[in-house]
CSV table of C-alpha atoms and ligand atoms in Angstrom, one decimal:
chain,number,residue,atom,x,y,z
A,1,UNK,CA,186.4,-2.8,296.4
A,2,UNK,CA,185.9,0.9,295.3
A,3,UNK,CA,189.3,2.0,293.3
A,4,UNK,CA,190.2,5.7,293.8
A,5,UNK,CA,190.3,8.0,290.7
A,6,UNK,CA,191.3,11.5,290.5
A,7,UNK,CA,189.9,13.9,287.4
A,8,UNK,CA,191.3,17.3,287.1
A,9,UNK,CA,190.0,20.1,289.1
A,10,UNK,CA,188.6,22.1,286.0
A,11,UNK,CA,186.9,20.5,282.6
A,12,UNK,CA,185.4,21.8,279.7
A,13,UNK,CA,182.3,23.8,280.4
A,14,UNK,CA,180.4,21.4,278.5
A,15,UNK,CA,180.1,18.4,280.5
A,16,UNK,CA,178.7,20.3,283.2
A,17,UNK,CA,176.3,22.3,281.2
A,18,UNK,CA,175.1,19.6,280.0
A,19,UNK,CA,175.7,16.4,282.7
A,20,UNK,CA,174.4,19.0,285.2
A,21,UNK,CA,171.0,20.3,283.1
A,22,UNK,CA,170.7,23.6,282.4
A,23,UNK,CA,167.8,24.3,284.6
A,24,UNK,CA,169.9,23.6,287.7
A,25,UNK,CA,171.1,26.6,290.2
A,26,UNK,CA,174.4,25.1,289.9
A,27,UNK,CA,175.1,25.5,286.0
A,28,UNK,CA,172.9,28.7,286.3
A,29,UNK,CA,174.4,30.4,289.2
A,30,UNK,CA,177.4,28.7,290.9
A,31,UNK,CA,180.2,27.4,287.9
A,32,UNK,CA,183.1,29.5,288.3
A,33,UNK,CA,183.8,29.6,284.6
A,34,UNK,CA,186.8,31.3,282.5
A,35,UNK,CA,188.1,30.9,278.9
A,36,UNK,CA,191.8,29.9,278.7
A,37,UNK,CA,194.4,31.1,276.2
A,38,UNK,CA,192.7,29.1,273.2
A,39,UNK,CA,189.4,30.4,274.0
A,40,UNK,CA,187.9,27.1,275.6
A,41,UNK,CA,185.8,27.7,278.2
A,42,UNK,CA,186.8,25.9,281.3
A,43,UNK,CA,184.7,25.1,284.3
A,44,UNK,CA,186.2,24.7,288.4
A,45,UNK,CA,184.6,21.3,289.0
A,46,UNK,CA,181.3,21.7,290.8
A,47,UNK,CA,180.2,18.2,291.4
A,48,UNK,CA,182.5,14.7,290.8
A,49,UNK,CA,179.9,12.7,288.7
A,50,UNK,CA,180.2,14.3,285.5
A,51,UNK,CA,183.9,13.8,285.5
A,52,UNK,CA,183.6,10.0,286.8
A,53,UNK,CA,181.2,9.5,283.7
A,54,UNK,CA,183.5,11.6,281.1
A,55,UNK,CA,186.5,9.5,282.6
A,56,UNK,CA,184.5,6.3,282.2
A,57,UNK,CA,183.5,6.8,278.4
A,58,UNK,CA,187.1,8.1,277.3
A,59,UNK,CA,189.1,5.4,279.2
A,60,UNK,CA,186.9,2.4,277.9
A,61,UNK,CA,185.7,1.4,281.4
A,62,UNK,CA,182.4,-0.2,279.7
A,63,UNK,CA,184.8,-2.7,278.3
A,64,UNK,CA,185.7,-4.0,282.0
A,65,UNK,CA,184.0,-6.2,284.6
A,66,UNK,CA,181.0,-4.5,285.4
A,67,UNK,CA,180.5,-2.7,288.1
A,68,UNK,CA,183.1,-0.3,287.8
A,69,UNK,CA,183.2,0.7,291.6
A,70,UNK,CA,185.2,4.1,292.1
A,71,UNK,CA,186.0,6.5,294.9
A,72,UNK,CA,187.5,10.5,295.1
A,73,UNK,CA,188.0,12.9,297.2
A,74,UNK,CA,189.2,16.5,296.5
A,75,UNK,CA,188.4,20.2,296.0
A,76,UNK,CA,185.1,21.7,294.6
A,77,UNK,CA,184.5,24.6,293.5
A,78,UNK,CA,180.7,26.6,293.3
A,79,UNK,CA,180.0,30.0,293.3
A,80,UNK,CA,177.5,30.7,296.2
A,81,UNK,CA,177.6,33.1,299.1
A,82,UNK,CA,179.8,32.1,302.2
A,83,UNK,CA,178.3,31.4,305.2
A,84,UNK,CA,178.3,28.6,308.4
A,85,UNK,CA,179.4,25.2,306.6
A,86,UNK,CA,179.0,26.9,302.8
A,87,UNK,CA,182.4,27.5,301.1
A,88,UNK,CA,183.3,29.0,298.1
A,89,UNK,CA,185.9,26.1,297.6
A,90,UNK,CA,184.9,23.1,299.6
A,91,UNK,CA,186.0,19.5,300.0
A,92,UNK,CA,184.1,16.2,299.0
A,93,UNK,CA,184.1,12.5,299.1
A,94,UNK,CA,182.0,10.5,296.7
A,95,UNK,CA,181.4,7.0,295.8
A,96,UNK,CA,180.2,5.5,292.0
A,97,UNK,CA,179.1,2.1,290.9
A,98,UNK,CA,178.5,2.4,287.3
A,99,UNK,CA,177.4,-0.5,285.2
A,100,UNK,CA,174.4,-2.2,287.3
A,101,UNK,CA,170.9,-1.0,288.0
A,102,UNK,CA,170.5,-3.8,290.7
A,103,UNK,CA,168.8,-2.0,293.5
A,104,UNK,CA,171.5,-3.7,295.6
A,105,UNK,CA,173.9,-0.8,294.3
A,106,UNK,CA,172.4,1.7,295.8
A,107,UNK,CA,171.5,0.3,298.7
A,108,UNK,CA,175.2,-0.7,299.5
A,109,UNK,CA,175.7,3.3,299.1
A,110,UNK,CA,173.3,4.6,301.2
A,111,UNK,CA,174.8,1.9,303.8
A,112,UNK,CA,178.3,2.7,302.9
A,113,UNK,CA,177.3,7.0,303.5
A,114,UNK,CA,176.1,6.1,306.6
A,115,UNK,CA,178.8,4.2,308.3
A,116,UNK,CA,181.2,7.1,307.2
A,117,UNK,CA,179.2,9.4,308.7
A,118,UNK,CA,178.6,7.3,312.0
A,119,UNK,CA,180.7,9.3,314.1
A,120,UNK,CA,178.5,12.9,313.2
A,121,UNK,CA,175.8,13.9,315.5
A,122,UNK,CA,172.1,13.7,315.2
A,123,UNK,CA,172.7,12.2,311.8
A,124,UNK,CA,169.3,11.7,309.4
A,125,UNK,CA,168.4,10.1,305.9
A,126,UNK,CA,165.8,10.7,303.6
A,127,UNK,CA,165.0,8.9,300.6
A,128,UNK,CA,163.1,8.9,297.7
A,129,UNK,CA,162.4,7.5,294.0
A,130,UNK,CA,162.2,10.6,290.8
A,131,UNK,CA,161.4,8.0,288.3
A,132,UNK,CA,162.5,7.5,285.0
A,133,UNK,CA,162.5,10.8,282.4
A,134,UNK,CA,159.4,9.8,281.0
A,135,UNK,CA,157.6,9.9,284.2
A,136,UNK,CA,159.0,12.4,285.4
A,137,UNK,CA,158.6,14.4,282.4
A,138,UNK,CA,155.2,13.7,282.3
A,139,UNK,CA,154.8,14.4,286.3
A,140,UNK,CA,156.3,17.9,285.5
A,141,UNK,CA,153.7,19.1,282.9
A,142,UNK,CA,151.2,18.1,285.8
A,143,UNK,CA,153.3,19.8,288.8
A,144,UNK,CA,153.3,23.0,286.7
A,145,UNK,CA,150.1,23.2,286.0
A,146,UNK,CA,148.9,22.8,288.9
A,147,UNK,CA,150.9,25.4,290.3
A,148,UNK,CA,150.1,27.8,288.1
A,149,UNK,CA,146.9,27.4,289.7
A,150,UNK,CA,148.1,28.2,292.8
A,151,UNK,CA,150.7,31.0,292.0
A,152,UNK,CA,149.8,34.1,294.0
A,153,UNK,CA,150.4,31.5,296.9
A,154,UNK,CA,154.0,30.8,295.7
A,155,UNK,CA,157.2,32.9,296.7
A,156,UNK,CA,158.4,35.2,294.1
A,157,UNK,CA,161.6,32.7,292.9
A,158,UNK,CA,159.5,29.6,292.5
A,159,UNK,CA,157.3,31.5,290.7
A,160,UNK,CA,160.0,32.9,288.6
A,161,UNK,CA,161.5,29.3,288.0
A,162,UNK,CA,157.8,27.6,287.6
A,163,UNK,CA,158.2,26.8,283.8
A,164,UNK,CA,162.1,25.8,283.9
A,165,UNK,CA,162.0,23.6,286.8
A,166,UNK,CA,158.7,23.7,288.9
A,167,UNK,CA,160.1,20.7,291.2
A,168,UNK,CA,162.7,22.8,292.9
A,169,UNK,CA,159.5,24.3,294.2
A,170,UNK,CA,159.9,21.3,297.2
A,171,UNK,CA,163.1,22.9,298.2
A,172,UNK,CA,161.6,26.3,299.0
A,173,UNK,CA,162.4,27.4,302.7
A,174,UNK,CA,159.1,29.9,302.2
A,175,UNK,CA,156.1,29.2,304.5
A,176,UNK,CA,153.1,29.6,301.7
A,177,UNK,CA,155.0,27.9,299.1
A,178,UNK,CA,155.9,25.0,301.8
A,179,UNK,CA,152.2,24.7,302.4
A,180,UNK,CA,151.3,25.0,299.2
A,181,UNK,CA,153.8,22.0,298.0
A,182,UNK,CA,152.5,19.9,301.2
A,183,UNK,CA,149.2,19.3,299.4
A,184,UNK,CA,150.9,18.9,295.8
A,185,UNK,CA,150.6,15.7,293.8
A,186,UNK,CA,153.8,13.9,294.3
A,187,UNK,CA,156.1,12.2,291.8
A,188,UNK,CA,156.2,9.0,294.1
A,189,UNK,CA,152.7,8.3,293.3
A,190,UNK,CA,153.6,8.5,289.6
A,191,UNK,CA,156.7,6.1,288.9
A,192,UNK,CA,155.7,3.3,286.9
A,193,UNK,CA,155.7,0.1,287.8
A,194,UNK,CA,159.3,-0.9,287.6
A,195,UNK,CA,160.4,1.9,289.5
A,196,UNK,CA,158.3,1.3,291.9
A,197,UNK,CA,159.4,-2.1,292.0
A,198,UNK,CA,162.8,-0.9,292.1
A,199,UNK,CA,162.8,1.6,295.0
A,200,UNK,CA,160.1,-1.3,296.8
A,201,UNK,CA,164.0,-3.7,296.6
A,202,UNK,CA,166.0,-0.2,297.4
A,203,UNK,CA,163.7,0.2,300.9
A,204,UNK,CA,163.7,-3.8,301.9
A,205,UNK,CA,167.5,-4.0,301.6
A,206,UNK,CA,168.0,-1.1,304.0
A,207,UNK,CA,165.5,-2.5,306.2
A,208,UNK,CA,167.7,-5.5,306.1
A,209,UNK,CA,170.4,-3.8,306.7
A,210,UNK,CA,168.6,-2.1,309.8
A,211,UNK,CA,169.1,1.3,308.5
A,212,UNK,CA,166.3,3.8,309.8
A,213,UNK,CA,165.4,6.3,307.0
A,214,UNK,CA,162.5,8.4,306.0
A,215,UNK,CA,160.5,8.4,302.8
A,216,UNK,CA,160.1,11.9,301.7
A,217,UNK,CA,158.8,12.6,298.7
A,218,UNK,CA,159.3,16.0,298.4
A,219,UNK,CA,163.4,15.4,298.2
A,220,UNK,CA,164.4,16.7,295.0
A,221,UNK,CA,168.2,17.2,294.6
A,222,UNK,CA,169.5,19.8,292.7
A,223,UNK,CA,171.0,18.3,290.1
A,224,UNK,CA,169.1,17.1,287.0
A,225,UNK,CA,170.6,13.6,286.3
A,226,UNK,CA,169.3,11.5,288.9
A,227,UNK,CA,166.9,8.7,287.9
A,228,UNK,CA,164.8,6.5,290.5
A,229,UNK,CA,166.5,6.2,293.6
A,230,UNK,CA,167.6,9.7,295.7
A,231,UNK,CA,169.0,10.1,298.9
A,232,UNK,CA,170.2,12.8,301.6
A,233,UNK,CA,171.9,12.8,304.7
A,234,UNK,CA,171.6,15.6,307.2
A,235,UNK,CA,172.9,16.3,310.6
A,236,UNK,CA,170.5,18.4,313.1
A,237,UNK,CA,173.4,20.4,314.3
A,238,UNK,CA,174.4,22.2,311.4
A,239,UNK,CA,171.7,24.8,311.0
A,240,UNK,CA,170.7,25.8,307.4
A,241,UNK,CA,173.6,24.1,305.8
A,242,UNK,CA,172.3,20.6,307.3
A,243,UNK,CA,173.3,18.1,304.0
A,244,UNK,CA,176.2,16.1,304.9
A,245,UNK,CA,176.1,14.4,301.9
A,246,UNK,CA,173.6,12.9,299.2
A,247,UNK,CA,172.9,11.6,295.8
A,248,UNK,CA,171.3,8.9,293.9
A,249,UNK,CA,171.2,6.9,290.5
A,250,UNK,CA,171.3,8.3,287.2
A,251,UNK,CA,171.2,6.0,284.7
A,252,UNK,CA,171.0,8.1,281.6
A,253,UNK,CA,174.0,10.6,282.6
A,254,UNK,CA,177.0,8.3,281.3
A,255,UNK,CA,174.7,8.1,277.4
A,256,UNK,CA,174.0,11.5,277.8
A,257,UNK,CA,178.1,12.3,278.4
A,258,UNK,CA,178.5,10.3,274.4
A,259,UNK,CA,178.8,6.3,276.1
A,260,UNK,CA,176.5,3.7,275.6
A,261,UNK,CA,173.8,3.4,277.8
A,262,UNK,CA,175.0,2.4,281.5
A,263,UNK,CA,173.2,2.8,284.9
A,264,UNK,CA,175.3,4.4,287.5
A,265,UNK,CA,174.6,5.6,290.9
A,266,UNK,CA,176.5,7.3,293.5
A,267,UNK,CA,177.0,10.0,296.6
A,268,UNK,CA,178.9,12.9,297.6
A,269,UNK,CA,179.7,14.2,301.1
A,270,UNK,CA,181.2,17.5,302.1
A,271,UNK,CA,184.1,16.7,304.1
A,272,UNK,CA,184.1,20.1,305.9
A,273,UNK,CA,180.5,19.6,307.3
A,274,UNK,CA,181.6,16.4,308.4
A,275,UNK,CA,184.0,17.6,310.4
A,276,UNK,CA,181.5,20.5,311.7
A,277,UNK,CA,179.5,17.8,312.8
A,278,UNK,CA,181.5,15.9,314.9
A,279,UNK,CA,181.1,15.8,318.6
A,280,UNK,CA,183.1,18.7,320.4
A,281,UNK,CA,186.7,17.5,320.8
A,282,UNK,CA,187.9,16.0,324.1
A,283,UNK,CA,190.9,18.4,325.5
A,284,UNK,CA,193.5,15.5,325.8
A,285,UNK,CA,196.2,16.0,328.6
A,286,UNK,CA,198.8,18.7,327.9
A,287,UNK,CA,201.9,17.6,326.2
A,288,UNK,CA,205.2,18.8,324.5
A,289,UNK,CA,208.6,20.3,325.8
A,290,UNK,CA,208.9,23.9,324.9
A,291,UNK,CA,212.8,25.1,324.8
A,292,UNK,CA,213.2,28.0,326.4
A,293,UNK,CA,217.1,30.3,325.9
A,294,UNK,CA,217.8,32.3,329.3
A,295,UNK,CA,221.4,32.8,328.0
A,296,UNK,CA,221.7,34.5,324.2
A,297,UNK,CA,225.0,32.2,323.8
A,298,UNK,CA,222.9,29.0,324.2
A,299,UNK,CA,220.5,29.6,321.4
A,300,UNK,CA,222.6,27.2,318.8
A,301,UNK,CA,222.5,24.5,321.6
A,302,UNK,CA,218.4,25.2,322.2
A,303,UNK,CA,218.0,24.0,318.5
A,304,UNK,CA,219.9,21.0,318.8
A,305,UNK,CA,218.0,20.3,321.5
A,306,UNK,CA,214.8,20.7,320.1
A,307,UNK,CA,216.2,18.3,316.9
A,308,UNK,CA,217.2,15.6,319.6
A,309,UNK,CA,213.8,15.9,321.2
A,310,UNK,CA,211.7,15.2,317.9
A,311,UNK,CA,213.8,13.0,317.1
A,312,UNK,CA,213.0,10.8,319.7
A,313,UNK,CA,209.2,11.6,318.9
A,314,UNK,CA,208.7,14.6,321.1
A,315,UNK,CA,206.5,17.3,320.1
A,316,UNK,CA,208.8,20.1,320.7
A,317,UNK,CA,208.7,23.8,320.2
A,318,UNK,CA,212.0,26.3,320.0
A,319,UNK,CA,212.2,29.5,320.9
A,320,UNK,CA,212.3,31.8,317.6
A,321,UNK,CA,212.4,35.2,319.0
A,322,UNK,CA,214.2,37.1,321.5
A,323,UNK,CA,211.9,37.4,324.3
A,324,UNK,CA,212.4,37.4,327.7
A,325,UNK,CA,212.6,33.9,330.1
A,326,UNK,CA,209.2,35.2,331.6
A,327,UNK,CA,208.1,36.1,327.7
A,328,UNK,CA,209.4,32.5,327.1
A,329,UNK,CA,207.5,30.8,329.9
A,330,UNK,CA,204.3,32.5,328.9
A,331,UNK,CA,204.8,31.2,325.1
A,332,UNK,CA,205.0,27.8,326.9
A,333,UNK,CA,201.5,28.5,328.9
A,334,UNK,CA,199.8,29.5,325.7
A,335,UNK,CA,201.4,26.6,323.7
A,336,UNK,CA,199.8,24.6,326.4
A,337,UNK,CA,203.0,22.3,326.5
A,338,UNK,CA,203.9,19.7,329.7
A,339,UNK,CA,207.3,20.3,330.4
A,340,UNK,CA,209.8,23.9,329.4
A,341,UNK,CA,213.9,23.1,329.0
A,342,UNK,CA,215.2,26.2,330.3
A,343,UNK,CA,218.9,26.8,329.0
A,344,UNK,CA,220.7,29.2,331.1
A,345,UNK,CA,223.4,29.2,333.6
A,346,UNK,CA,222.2,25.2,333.7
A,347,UNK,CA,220.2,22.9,331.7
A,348,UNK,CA,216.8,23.0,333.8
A,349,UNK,CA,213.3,21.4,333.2
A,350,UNK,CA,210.1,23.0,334.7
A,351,UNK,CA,207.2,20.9,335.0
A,352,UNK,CA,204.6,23.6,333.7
A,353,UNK,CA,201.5,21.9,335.8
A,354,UNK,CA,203.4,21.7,339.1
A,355,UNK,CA,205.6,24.7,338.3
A,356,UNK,CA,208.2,22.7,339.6
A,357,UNK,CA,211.7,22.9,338.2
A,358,UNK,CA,215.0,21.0,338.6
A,359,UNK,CA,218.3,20.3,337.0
A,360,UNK,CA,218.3,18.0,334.7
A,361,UNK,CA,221.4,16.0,332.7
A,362,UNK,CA,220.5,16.5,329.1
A,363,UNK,CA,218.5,15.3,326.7
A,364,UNK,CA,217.8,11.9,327.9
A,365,UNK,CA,217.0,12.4,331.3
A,366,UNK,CA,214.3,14.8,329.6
A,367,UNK,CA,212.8,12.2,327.5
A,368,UNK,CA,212.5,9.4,330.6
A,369,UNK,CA,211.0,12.3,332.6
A,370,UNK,CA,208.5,13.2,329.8
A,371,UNK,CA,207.7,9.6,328.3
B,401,AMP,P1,175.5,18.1,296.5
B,401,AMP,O1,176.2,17.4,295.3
B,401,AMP,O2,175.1,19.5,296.3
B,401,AMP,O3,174.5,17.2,297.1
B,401,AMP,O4,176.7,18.2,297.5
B,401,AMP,C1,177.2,17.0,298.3
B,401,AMP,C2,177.6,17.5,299.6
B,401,AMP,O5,178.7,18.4,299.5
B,401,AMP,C3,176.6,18.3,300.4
B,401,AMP,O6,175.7,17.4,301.1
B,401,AMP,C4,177.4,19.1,301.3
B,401,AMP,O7,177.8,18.4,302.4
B,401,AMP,C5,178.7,19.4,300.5
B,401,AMP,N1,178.6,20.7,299.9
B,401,AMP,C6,177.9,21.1,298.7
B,401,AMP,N2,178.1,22.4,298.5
B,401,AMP,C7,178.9,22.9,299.5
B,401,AMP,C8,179.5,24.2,299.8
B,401,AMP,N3,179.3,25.2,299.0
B,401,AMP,N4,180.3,24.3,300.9
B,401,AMP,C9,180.5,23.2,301.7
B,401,AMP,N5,180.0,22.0,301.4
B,401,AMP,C10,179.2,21.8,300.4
């Protein structure tokens, strides 16, 4: 049972700064940050696992059964340039089991991502394992040097970044550097052998699970915390902004944020993308009763109309300017509404598919003839 938790939309600077890594594009480029009246400096949540972890050390969740399974949803805030499916303030989902490192956690995630996501189209997962620090630490002093190597083959930004964080190099979108990093030594071939143990458990559980994934091990997220296993969904009808949603374990982030050492792992999926991925929407069949005034003296009556009508569970729609029956009639066509009550010299209905239209009672025999 995940239990939902809500942290507050801005936090010291601080925890993302340093929960984040310094290194990362998101602390460097895309915190909207300001100072408040005390001169703290305050941070628009970019990412929910920082909070979940600074929530978990100050509320004493260590001292509960472990895991501590949690859920939130809400807005996020990073400072990149708007385009198709990326937002300046967007909307996410996530999901956290802190206190195991059984690989069964995170496969139970990946699972759990992808039967949220079941309804998006052309819907993909890749996988991979970065290790432990030490490893990957180690694997970093190799990946930069042998890059620097290579560097007049490299795109000007990689090159730029090669000594803070040469790995980002995998997420280039530039040809040379893409064939460059094809050929690279890869951190998968370096994890020890309890990590590789780990993600070998990670793999045969989704197997079991008869998830169909991909092994990539150039997947690198952006965000320095992960440990061992990391994961990304992506839907092929996005276009550049393909991530649905992704993330992995970090089991050094919650010591890190001033706890005692606890493996967590965890995703987040960008409910807007989500949405943008669904298949087109089915026109359903058109419904609603507009209420139409032919006479100015029946306007009070039209509302009361209107009020009976939803009421009774009727989408309705009133008249709330002064235009003409025929202006009217064409507010109904664009609302895309079933049936118009016309109140003039009689209480009329006109069936807006048939154009048919007839005398009717009142109210009631409205709602038998739209039920
Ligand atoms: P991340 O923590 O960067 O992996 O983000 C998790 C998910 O949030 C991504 O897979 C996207 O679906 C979504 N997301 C991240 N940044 C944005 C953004 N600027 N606008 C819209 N969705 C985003």
């Amino acid at each position: 049972m995940y239990e939902y938790v809500e942290t507050p939309v801005f936090e010291e600077t601080e925890l993302f700064a340093r929960g984040i890594g310094q290194s990362t594009d998101v602390v460097q480029k895309e915190m909207f940050t300001f100072e408040d009246k005390a001169g703290r400096s305050l941070t628009l949540r970019p990412e929910g696992t920082a909070p979940i972890c600074r929530a978990y050390v100050e509320h004493g969740m260590h001292k509960r059964a472990q895991p501590v399974k949690l859920w939130y949803w809400g807005p996020f805030f990073r400072h990149e340039a708007p385009q198709a499916g990326r937002f300046r303030q967007f909307s996410q989902v996530g999901a956290e089991v802190l206190g195991t490192d059984e690989p069964s956690a995170d496969a139970e995630l990946i699972v759990l991502l992808s039967q949220l996501l079941e309804g998006c189209r052309e819907v993909s997962v890749r996988i991979s394992s970065l290790g432990n620090p030490r490893t990957r630490s180690a694997y970093r002093d190799e990946l930069r040097d042998w890059l620097g190597a290579r560097e007049g083959e490299l795109s000007e930004p990689v090159r730029a970044r090669l000594d803070l964080n040469p790995l980002r190099a995998f997420d280039s979108d530039d040809a040379g550097t893409q064939a460059v990093m094809a050929e690279a030594p890869k951190l998968i071939d370096r994890l020890d052998d309890e990590d590789a143990e780990h993600f070998a458990a990670v793999r045969s559980l989704l197997d079991d699970a008869g998830l169909a994934y991909e092994v990539d091990p150039g997947l690198v997220r952006g965000l320095d915390y992960y440990t061992r296993t990391v994961f990304e969904f992506e839907s092929g009808v996005l276009g550049a902004q393909a991530a649905l949603g992704g993330g992995g374990r970090y089991d050094g982030l919650v010591e890190l944020l001033g706890g005692s050492p606890t493996p967590g792992v965890g995703w987040a999926a960008g409910i807007e993308r989500i949405l943008l991925a669904q298949p087109e929407p089915v026109e359903g069949p058109p419904r609603g009763v507009f209420v139409a005034v032919a006479k100015p003296e029946r306007r009070e009556e039209a509302f009361g109309v209107a009020n009976d009508l939803r009421a009774a569970g009727v989408a309705a729609e009133l008249e709330h300017t002064t235009r003409s029956l025929k202006g009217q009639l064409k507010q109904a066509d664009r609302l895309g509404v079933r049936h118009t009550v016309i109140l003039g010299d009689a209480f009329e209905l006109k069936d807006m598919e048939t154009g048919e239209q007839r005398e009717v009672d009142g109210v009631q025999e409205v709602l038998r003839e739209v039920a």
